[in-house]
Steps between C-alpha positions, in 0.01 A plus 500: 500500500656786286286656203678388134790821443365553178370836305141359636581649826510873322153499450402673844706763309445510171199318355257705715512869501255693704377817277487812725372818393842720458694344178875532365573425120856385416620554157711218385547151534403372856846299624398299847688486828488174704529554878530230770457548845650359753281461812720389837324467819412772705545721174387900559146510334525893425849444324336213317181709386742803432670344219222225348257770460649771288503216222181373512372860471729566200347192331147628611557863351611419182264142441835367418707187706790734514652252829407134586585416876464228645562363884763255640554327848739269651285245473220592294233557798374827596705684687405791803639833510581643819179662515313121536361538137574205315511531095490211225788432291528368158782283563831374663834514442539384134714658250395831323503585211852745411277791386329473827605740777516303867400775785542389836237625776572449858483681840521444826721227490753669270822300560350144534199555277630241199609177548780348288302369247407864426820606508590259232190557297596897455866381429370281192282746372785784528734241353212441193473906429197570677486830645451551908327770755443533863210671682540573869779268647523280214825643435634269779411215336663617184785611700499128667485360141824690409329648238523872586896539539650839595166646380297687771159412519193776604417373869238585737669756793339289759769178325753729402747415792436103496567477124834716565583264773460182286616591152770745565322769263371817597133458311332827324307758695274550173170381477586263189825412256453339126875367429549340229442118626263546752285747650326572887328704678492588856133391564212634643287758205891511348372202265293710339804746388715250380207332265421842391885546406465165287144596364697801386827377343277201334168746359566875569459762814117546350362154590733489840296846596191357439561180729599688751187697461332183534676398799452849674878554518493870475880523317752246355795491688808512382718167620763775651224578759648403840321341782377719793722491788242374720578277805267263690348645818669248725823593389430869606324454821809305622692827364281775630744760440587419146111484452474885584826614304337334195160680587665817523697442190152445316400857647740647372588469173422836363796649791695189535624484907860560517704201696490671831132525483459136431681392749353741742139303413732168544566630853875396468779601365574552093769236464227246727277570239717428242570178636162411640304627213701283230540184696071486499455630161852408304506874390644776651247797591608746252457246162130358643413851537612639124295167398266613664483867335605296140204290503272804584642639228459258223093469636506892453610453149268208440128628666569886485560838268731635721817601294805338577634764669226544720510095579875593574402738808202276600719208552775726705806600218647799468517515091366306201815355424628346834179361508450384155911356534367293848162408306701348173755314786222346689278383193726516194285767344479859460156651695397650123540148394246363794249792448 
């Protein structure tokens, strides 16, 4: 039997505050955020953690119920993630209220994770005002709902080609995207960034620093962060020689290989490369390696003093400003602005 849907199941959030040692004040009225999440079977645990925790820690730093959350099922039961652990909820499917904002948490089961009940659910509360998110591959589900349109959504790599495949829309290689409807984040410790954004935009980059602090998150990353191009060992070992151009590529970033050398480590020709190399990866050799250098760059930038310049030559370019025009064209921002 569901719990009642009514501000009773905030309390979790707001009513008790643990008091930790380290303390935030906030100068001003306190204005609170309701949350909802949206627990489908099999949901992703660490995505779920990622992006519930950053807001109980804001309400425990500053002794203030900044953001309520509550849980919601299908059905009202508990529901197990795909790691076995099963979690309480606080109730089913009944209507939110509009200030509420509905994030849907799923995982494994990305494309048939909802039922239509679900679907309909999110379409009522979009239809009432209420504001929407996705963590992991809850974007399918909103995507499934109809209620992301044209709009790209931040997507796990590993889901990447499957939600291209079903939705006809190329989704973001960024860790997260806040739009103006909606908002979702790629999963994984990504959850974390995107509640930091919102801790930000809502009280100010000095309480988002000190959650992260909390959270051991060593820098706030900004939502133009891209995924690492990692692939899953399976898909290499079947590709053994795509496996060692990638490992030489990773070498080698300081004196980028030339395409003759790659394809020498290939073992084949340049133009089998080419094809090869793009049919496992969906990138030809020469972009995945300047990401490669780019996002060596930008941690350069980030976790070192080295001048800009001198992250220029580390990372393989000839001058400051052909790298610092292919740094603003990857990441839509200058390298001063990153540093």
């Amino acid at each position: 039997m569901s719990r009642p849907s009514d501000d009773k199941a905030f309390v979790r959030a707001s009513a008790v505050i643990p008091r930790g040692v380290a303390h935030v004040r906030l100068d001003g009225p306190v204005v609170t955020r309701d949350f909802a999440f949206l627990v489908l079977p099999r949901f992703t645990l660490l995505a779920f953690s990622s992006a519930i925790e950053p807001l109980r820690i804001a309400n425990q730093l500053t002794q203030q119920p900044l953001y309520n959350y509550r849980l919601v099922s299908m059905d009202g039961q508990p529901v197990e993630s795909s790691a076995g652990v099963r979690i309480e909820v606080d109730q089913g499917l009944e209507p939110l209220s509009r200030e509420t904002t509905a994030i849907v948490c799923s995982g494994t089961d990305a494309s048939l994770a909802a039922d239509k009940k679900v679907l309909a659910w999110l379409r009522d509360h979009a239809r009432r005002g209420g504001g929407l998110g996705a963590i992991c591959t809850g974007a399918y589900t909103l995507a499934r709902a109809g209620l992301l349109g044209d709009d790209a959504p931040a997507v796990h790599w590993e889901n990447r080609p499957a939600y291209r495949e079903l939705f006809d829309v190329e989704p973001l290689q960024q860790i997260y995207v806040i739009g103006r409807k909606h908002f979702s984040c790629a999963g994984g410790e990504a959850g974390v960034d995107l509640m930091l954004a919102l801790i930000t935009r809502d009280h100010g980059p000095k309480l988002a620093d000190a959650v992260a602090e909390m959270c051991l998150h060593s820098r706030r990353r900004e939502a133009s962060a891209t995924q690492k191009k990692v692939y899953p060992a399976p898909m290499l070992a079947r590709n053994p020689a795509v496996a060692r151009v990638i490992a030489a590529m990773q070498a080698n970033i300081a004196t980028p290989l030339d395409r003759e050398a790659l394809a020498e480590v290939f073992g084949r020709s340049p133009r089998h490369l080419e094809r090869i190399f793009q049919s496992v990866v969906q990138e030809t050799p020469k972009g995945y390696y300047l990401g490669l250098r780019l996002e060596e760059a930008r941690d350069l930038l980030s976790d070192t003093t080295l001048s800009i310049l001198e992250v220029a030559v580390a990372t393989g370019f000839n001058s400051r400003s052909s790298f610092s025009k292919a740094y603003k064209k990857r990441f839509g921002q200058s390298p001063a602005r990153t540093r």
